[in-house]
C-alpha cells in the first residue's frame, strides 16, 4: 500500500509558493508523485477559501480545518481564527455556510491547556451538526503524548463518536501533540486503541515529528505502516503554534531534511547564508536533489542570509518533495 502524505499548511504567501510547485505539470512524466498528496489547509477566514483551487491542483483531496486550538494561546493565527468564529458563531456554522467551497471539513480537537486532557465530546456534537450537509467528514483527534494514556472518560467519548461516524466515508486522524524529543513514543498505546476502535476507516498519524522542538527523527511513516494507516502528515518543518512576528533574530538554525535517514540536520549561524555554507560542506548535501535544493544553493551563493521567506519556501519545498517523490 502506498501511504498518502498530508502536509498541514496555512494559506500564507510562502506556503502558496511552495504548493504551486507541486501542481500542474509536476504530476506528469519524470516528476510524477510516488506518494499521493492530500493537503490539510488550516484556514483563518473566508478569504482563505478563495485560494483552495491552488491546493486542489496540487492534491487529490484537500481537508479544511478551522483550527480552534489557536484561540487558546497567542499565535500568528489567533486573531484571524477568533474573528471568524465570532462572525459565524461557531465553526460548524462556518463549515455549513461555506459548504459550496469546502469539500472535506476537518474537525480538530480543542487544546484548552498544555496539560489538560483532550475533550473528545466536541467531535460528536460538531459531527452531528455537519453530517446532513457533508457526505464526508474528517476528525483530527489530538493525543497528548506527555499524558500516561487515554482516560476512561475519553475512551467512552471516542466510542460514542465511533457509533455515529461512517466507516466508508469519514476519516480519522491521530494527531500527536507535544512530540518533542521522542515523547511521541508514549502515544503509541493511544494510537493502538484508536486504530482498533476505528478499524475499517481511513486513518492516519500526524506529527510524530517536530524538528522545531528537538524531535528531528521522522517516525510518522513507520507508525503509519505499523498501524496499517492510510496516510501520515506533519507541518512540513514548520511550527504547530507559530508565534507572532517579532524583530530580526540574533541567530538562526537552518534545518535540512535527509530523505534516506528520515532525519533533519540542523546548521546554526548568524544568518541563513552563514549556516548554509556549513550545509554545502555536509557530506550528505545534494544540490541536484530537487529545484528547492538548487534554490538553497543559489541563495547561499548570493549571500541572501536574511531573505527569510525564500529560505522557508526552500526548506518546506525540499521536505515535501522528499516525501511525495518516495524518498522519505
Short mmCIF file of C-alpha atoms in Angstrom, two decimals:
data_model
loop_
_atom_site.label_atom_id
_atom_site.label_comp_id
_atom_site.label_asym_id
_atom_site.label_seq_id
_atom_site.Cartn_x
_atom_site.Cartn_y
_atom_site.Cartn_z
CA UNK A 1 0.00 0.00 0.00
CA UNK A 2 1.31 3.48 -0.95
CA UNK A 3 0.74 5.69 2.07
CA UNK A 4 -0.60 9.18 1.31
CA UNK A 5 1.12 12.32 2.60
CA UNK A 6 -0.95 15.08 4.25
CA UNK A 7 1.07 18.28 4.73
CA UNK A 8 -0.55 20.69 7.19
CA UNK A 9 -0.41 24.11 5.53
CA UNK A 10 -1.52 27.65 6.35
CA UNK A 11 -2.58 29.81 3.44
CA UNK A 12 0.33 32.24 3.61
CA UNK A 13 2.33 33.61 0.67
CA UNK A 14 5.28 31.27 1.29
CA UNK A 15 3.04 28.23 1.56
CA UNK A 16 1.26 29.16 -1.67
CA UNK A 17 4.58 29.48 -3.47
CA UNK A 18 5.57 26.02 -2.27
CA UNK A 19 2.30 24.26 -3.06
CA UNK A 20 2.26 25.71 -6.57
CA UNK A 21 5.47 23.83 -7.30
CA UNK A 22 3.55 20.56 -6.75
CA UNK A 23 0.64 21.41 -9.02
CA UNK A 24 0.10 21.40 -12.76
CA UNK A 25 2.84 19.72 -14.78
CA UNK A 26 4.56 18.33 -11.68
CA UNK A 27 2.05 15.46 -11.82
CA UNK A 28 3.40 14.21 -15.13
CA UNK A 29 6.36 12.47 -16.76
CA UNK A 30 9.56 12.11 -14.70
CA UNK A 31 8.19 14.30 -11.89
CA UNK A 32 5.15 12.10 -11.20
CA UNK A 33 4.47 11.68 -7.49
CA UNK A 34 5.31 8.33 -5.94
CA UNK A 35 3.07 9.20 -2.98
CA UNK A 36 -0.39 10.87 -3.20
CA UNK A 37 -0.68 14.36 -1.73
CA UNK A 38 -3.74 15.34 0.36
CA UNK A 39 -3.14 18.79 1.90
CA UNK A 40 -4.68 19.79 5.22
CA UNK A 41 -5.28 23.54 4.97
CA UNK A 42 -5.66 25.42 8.26
CA UNK A 43 -7.77 28.44 7.33
CA UNK A 44 -8.24 31.61 9.34
CA UNK A 45 -11.01 33.31 7.39
CA UNK A 46 -13.37 33.09 4.43
CA UNK A 47 -10.69 34.79 2.34
CA UNK A 48 -8.51 31.68 2.62
CA UNK A 49 -11.19 29.66 0.85
CA UNK A 50 -10.59 31.68 -2.32
CA UNK A 51 -7.17 30.02 -2.65
CA UNK A 52 -8.46 26.44 -2.46
CA UNK A 53 -8.18 25.81 -6.24
CA UNK A 54 -4.41 26.19 -5.81
CA UNK A 55 -4.32 23.36 -3.27
CA UNK A 56 -6.79 21.25 -5.23
CA UNK A 57 -4.49 21.50 -8.25
CA UNK A 58 -1.63 20.04 -6.21
CA UNK A 59 -3.55 17.50 -4.12
CA UNK A 60 -6.02 14.78 -4.95
CA UNK A 61 -8.03 15.68 -1.82
CA UNK A 62 -7.98 18.81 0.35
CA UNK A 63 -9.09 18.86 4.01
CA UNK A 64 -10.22 22.18 5.52
CA UNK A 65 -9.64 22.84 9.22
CA UNK A 66 -10.61 25.99 11.13
CA UNK A 67 -8.08 25.30 13.93
CA UNK A 68 -9.88 26.37 17.08
CA UNK A 69 -6.89 25.43 19.25
CA UNK A 70 -5.32 28.73 18.18
CA UNK A 71 -7.94 30.64 20.18
CA UNK A 72 -6.46 29.22 23.38
CA UNK A 73 -2.97 30.69 23.09
CA UNK A 74 -1.38 33.65 21.33
CA UNK A 75 -0.15 32.64 17.88
CA UNK A 76 0.03 34.14 14.41
CA UNK A 77 -3.39 32.60 13.68
CA UNK A 78 -5.23 33.59 16.86
CA UNK A 79 -6.69 36.89 15.71
CA UNK A 80 -7.98 35.56 12.40
CA UNK A 81 -9.50 32.35 13.77
CA UNK A 82 -11.14 34.21 16.67
CA UNK A 83 -12.66 36.81 14.34
CA UNK A 84 -14.04 34.10 12.06
CA UNK A 85 -15.61 32.24 14.97
CA UNK A 86 -17.14 35.45 16.28
CA UNK A 87 -18.57 36.30 12.87
CA UNK A 88 -20.13 32.87 12.27
CA UNK A 89 -20.97 31.93 15.86
CA UNK A 90 -19.23 28.54 15.68
CA UNK A 91 -17.00 26.53 13.38
CA UNK A 92 -19.88 24.24 12.42
CA UNK A 93 -21.77 27.28 11.15
CA UNK A 94 -18.63 28.36 9.27
CA UNK A 95 -18.50 24.97 7.55
CA UNK A 96 -22.21 24.91 6.80
CA UNK A 97 -22.33 28.44 5.42
CA UNK A 98 -19.44 27.74 3.04
CA UNK A 99 -20.22 24.14 2.13
CA UNK A 100 -20.24 25.10 -1.56
CA UNK A 101 -16.48 25.76 -1.30
CA UNK A 102 -15.49 23.21 1.33
CA UNK A 103 -15.45 19.66 0.05
CA UNK A 104 -13.97 17.91 3.10
CA UNK A 105 -14.33 19.60 6.52
CA UNK A 106 -11.90 18.58 9.23
CA UNK A 107 -12.89 18.78 12.91
CA UNK A 108 -9.87 19.28 15.16
CA UNK A 109 -9.76 18.89 18.92
CA UNK A 110 -9.54 21.72 21.41
CA UNK A 111 -6.36 22.07 23.48
CA UNK A 112 -7.62 24.09 26.43
CA UNK A 113 -4.38 23.98 28.42
CA UNK A 114 -0.97 22.46 27.92
CA UNK A 115 -1.57 19.67 30.43
CA UNK A 116 -5.37 19.32 30.27
CA UNK A 117 -6.84 16.06 28.91
CA UNK A 118 -8.35 16.44 25.44
CA UNK A 119 -12.15 16.72 25.45
CA UNK A 120 -13.32 14.46 22.61
CA UNK A 121 -17.04 15.09 23.16
CA UNK A 122 -16.84 18.19 20.94
CA UNK A 123 -16.17 15.93 17.94
CA UNK A 124 -19.52 14.23 18.42
CA UNK A 125 -21.50 17.48 18.65
CA UNK A 126 -19.83 19.11 15.63
CA UNK A 127 -20.16 15.92 13.58
CA UNK A 128 -23.90 15.78 14.23
CA UNK A 129 -24.22 19.41 13.16
CA UNK A 130 -22.48 18.70 9.85
CA UNK A 131 -23.44 15.17 8.81
CA UNK A 132 -26.55 16.26 6.89
CA UNK A 133 -24.50 18.78 4.90
CA UNK A 134 -21.35 16.81 4.09
CA UNK A 135 -21.00 13.29 2.72
CA UNK A 136 -17.53 13.01 4.25
CA UNK A 137 -16.09 14.49 7.44
CA UNK A 138 -12.59 14.24 8.90
CA UNK A 139 -11.76 14.10 12.61
CA UNK A 140 -8.37 15.30 13.84
CA UNK A 141 -8.13 13.63 17.24
CA UNK A 142 -5.37 15.22 19.34
CA UNK A 143 -3.28 12.89 21.51
CA UNK A 144 -1.35 14.26 24.47
CA UNK A 145 1.93 12.36 24.31
CA UNK A 146 3.00 13.68 27.72
CA UNK A 147 -0.03 12.07 29.37
CA UNK A 148 0.02 8.47 30.68
CA UNK A 149 -2.77 7.44 28.29
CA UNK A 150 -6.43 7.93 27.45
CA UNK A 151 -8.76 8.08 30.44
CA UNK A 152 -11.93 6.01 30.73
CA UNK A 153 -13.97 9.17 30.10
CA UNK A 154 -12.03 9.89 26.91
CA UNK A 155 -12.42 6.33 25.66
CA UNK A 156 -16.16 6.46 26.26
CA UNK A 157 -16.46 9.70 24.26
CA UNK A 158 -14.46 8.14 21.42
CA UNK A 159 -16.67 5.04 21.43
CA UNK A 160 -19.73 7.30 21.13
CA UNK A 161 -18.06 9.03 18.17
CA UNK A 162 -17.45 5.65 16.52
CA UNK A 163 -21.16 4.88 16.81
CA UNK A 164 -22.22 7.89 14.70
CA UNK A 165 -19.38 8.27 12.21
CA UNK A 166 -19.39 6.44 8.87
CA UNK A 167 -16.57 3.94 8.21
CA UNK A 168 -16.86 4.12 4.43
CA UNK A 169 -16.90 7.93 4.28
CA UNK A 170 -15.37 9.62 7.34
CA UNK A 171 -11.64 9.86 8.06
CA UNK A 172 -9.82 9.63 11.40
CA UNK A 173 -6.51 11.37 12.06
CA UNK A 174 -4.43 10.68 15.17
CA UNK A 175 -2.52 13.91 15.82
CA UNK A 176 0.33 13.63 18.35
CA UNK A 177 0.74 16.80 20.42
CA UNK A 178 3.89 17.54 22.45
CA UNK A 179 6.05 15.12 20.46
CA UNK A 180 9.32 16.90 21.19
CA UNK A 181 12.42 14.84 21.93
CA UNK A 182 10.90 11.45 21.32
CA UNK A 183 7.92 11.80 23.67
CA UNK A 184 5.65 10.68 20.82
CA UNK A 185 6.63 7.09 21.66
CA UNK A 186 4.34 7.33 24.68
CA UNK A 187 1.40 7.98 22.36
CA UNK A 188 1.59 4.57 20.70
CA UNK A 189 -0.74 2.95 23.22
CA UNK A 190 -3.39 5.53 22.34
CA UNK A 191 -2.77 5.09 18.61
CA UNK A 192 -3.24 1.34 19.03
CA UNK A 193 -6.57 1.90 20.82
CA UNK A 194 -7.77 4.35 18.16
CA UNK A 195 -6.68 2.11 15.30
CA UNK A 196 -8.66 -0.78 16.74
CA UNK A 197 -11.68 1.39 17.53
CA UNK A 198 -11.78 2.88 14.03
CA UNK A 199 -10.93 -0.30 12.17
CA UNK A 200 -12.42 -0.08 8.68
CA UNK A 201 -11.99 3.71 8.42
CA UNK A 202 -9.32 5.63 6.53
CA UNK A 203 -6.84 6.53 9.28
CA UNK A 204 -3.57 8.37 9.60
CA UNK A 205 -0.87 9.53 12.03
CA UNK A 206 0.06 13.20 12.25
CA UNK A 207 3.13 14.84 13.77
CA UNK A 208 5.33 12.01 15.02
CA UNK A 209 7.94 14.57 14.00
CA UNK A 210 8.72 18.00 15.47
CA UNK A 211 12.12 19.27 14.28
CA UNK A 212 11.44 22.76 15.65
CA UNK A 213 11.40 21.31 19.18
CA UNK A 214 14.14 18.71 19.09
CA UNK A 215 12.33 15.69 17.59
CA UNK A 216 14.26 15.66 14.31
CA UNK A 217 13.61 12.00 13.50
CA UNK A 218 10.54 11.49 11.32
CA UNK A 219 8.76 8.45 12.74
CA UNK A 220 5.44 9.12 11.03
CA UNK A 221 5.93 6.79 8.03
CA UNK A 222 6.93 3.90 10.33
CA UNK A 223 3.96 4.45 12.66
CA UNK A 224 1.57 4.67 9.72
CA UNK A 225 2.91 1.36 8.44
CA UNK A 226 2.88 -0.31 11.87
CA UNK A 227 -0.79 0.51 12.49
CA UNK A 228 -1.94 -0.06 8.90
CA UNK A 229 -2.79 3.60 8.40
CA UNK A 230 -3.59 5.10 5.03
CA UNK A 231 -1.63 8.33 5.46
CA UNK A 232 0.72 10.37 7.61
CA UNK A 233 1.17 14.11 7.91
CA UNK A 234 3.03 16.97 9.57
CA UNK A 235 3.71 20.69 9.38
CA UNK A 236 6.44 20.23 6.75
CA UNK A 237 9.13 21.59 9.08
CA UNK A 238 7.02 24.41 10.43
CA UNK A 239 5.51 25.06 13.88
CA UNK A 240 2.15 23.94 15.24
CA UNK A 241 1.77 27.26 17.06
CA UNK A 242 3.72 29.86 15.04
CA UNK A 243 4.45 32.97 17.14
CA UNK A 244 3.57 36.47 16.06
CA UNK A 245 6.32 38.05 14.02
CA UNK A 246 8.96 39.88 16.05
CA UNK A 247 12.25 41.56 15.20
CA UNK A 248 15.14 40.03 13.31
CA UNK A 249 16.65 37.12 15.30
CA UNK A 250 20.25 37.32 16.52
CA UNK A 251 20.91 33.86 15.07
CA UNK A 252 19.11 31.24 13.01
CA UNK A 253 19.02 27.48 12.55
CA UNK A 254 18.93 26.07 9.04
CA UNK A 255 17.01 22.78 9.04
CA UNK A 256 17.54 20.40 6.12
CA UNK A 257 15.82 17.03 5.75
CA UNK A 258 17.82 13.91 4.91
CA UNK A 259 15.36 11.72 2.96
CA UNK A 260 17.12 8.38 3.36
CA UNK A 261 17.79 8.77 7.08
CA UNK A 262 14.39 10.45 7.71
CA UNK A 263 16.10 12.95 9.94
CA UNK A 264 16.65 16.73 9.97
CA UNK A 265 20.20 18.07 10.11
CA UNK A 266 20.50 21.43 11.90
CA UNK A 267 23.05 24.08 10.92
CA UNK A 268 23.22 27.21 13.18
CA UNK A 269 24.58 30.57 12.10
CA UNK A 270 24.17 34.33 12.44
CA UNK A 271 22.07 34.22 9.24
CA UNK A 272 20.97 31.60 6.71
CA UNK A 273 23.82 32.24 4.28
CA UNK A 274 26.38 31.58 7.01
CA UNK A 275 24.54 28.45 8.17
CA UNK A 276 24.18 27.43 4.53
CA UNK A 277 27.91 27.34 3.97
CA UNK A 278 28.10 24.58 6.58
CA UNK A 279 25.27 22.82 4.75
CA UNK A 280 27.26 22.92 1.50
CA UNK A 281 30.16 21.28 3.32
CA UNK A 282 27.97 18.46 4.64
CA UNK A 283 28.87 15.09 3.14
CA UNK A 284 25.17 14.30 2.58
CA UNK A 285 24.35 17.54 0.73
CA UNK A 286 22.93 17.05 -2.77
CA UNK A 287 22.45 20.26 -4.73
CA UNK A 288 20.63 18.43 -7.52
CA UNK A 289 18.16 16.61 -5.29
CA UNK A 290 15.33 18.97 -6.34
CA UNK A 291 14.62 22.51 -7.51
CA UNK A 292 14.33 23.61 -3.89
CA UNK A 293 17.88 22.40 -3.16
CA UNK A 294 19.11 24.32 -6.19
CA UNK A 295 17.32 27.36 -4.79
CA UNK A 296 19.18 26.88 -1.49
CA UNK A 297 22.50 26.76 -3.32
CA UNK A 298 21.64 29.95 -5.19
CA UNK A 299 20.60 31.77 -2.00
CA UNK A 300 23.91 30.85 -0.36
CA UNK A 301 25.96 31.97 -3.34
CA UNK A 302 24.09 35.29 -3.46
CA UNK A 303 24.55 35.83 0.28
CA UNK A 304 20.77 36.07 0.84
CA UNK A 305 21.08 35.28 4.53
CA UNK A 306 18.13 37.34 5.67
CA UNK A 307 15.61 36.51 2.94
CA UNK A 308 13.52 34.57 5.45
CA UNK A 309 10.61 33.99 3.06
CA UNK A 310 12.68 32.29 0.35
CA UNK A 311 14.54 30.18 2.92
CA UNK A 312 11.23 28.96 4.35
CA UNK A 313 9.99 28.13 0.85
CA UNK A 314 13.15 26.17 0.10
CA UNK A 315 13.06 24.27 3.40
CA UNK A 316 9.42 23.26 3.11
CA UNK A 317 9.64 22.56 -0.61
CA UNK A 318 12.63 20.24 -0.21
CA UNK A 319 10.87 18.34 2.55
CA UNK A 320 7.57 17.89 0.69
CA UNK A 321 9.46 16.89 -2.46
CA UNK A 322 11.36 14.27 -0.46
CA UNK A 323 8.12 12.77 0.82
CA UNK A 324 5.88 12.79 -2.25
CA UNK A 325 8.61 11.53 -4.54
CA UNK A 326 9.16 8.49 -2.37
CA UNK A 327 12.49 9.48 -0.81
CA UNK A 328 11.14 9.54 2.75
#
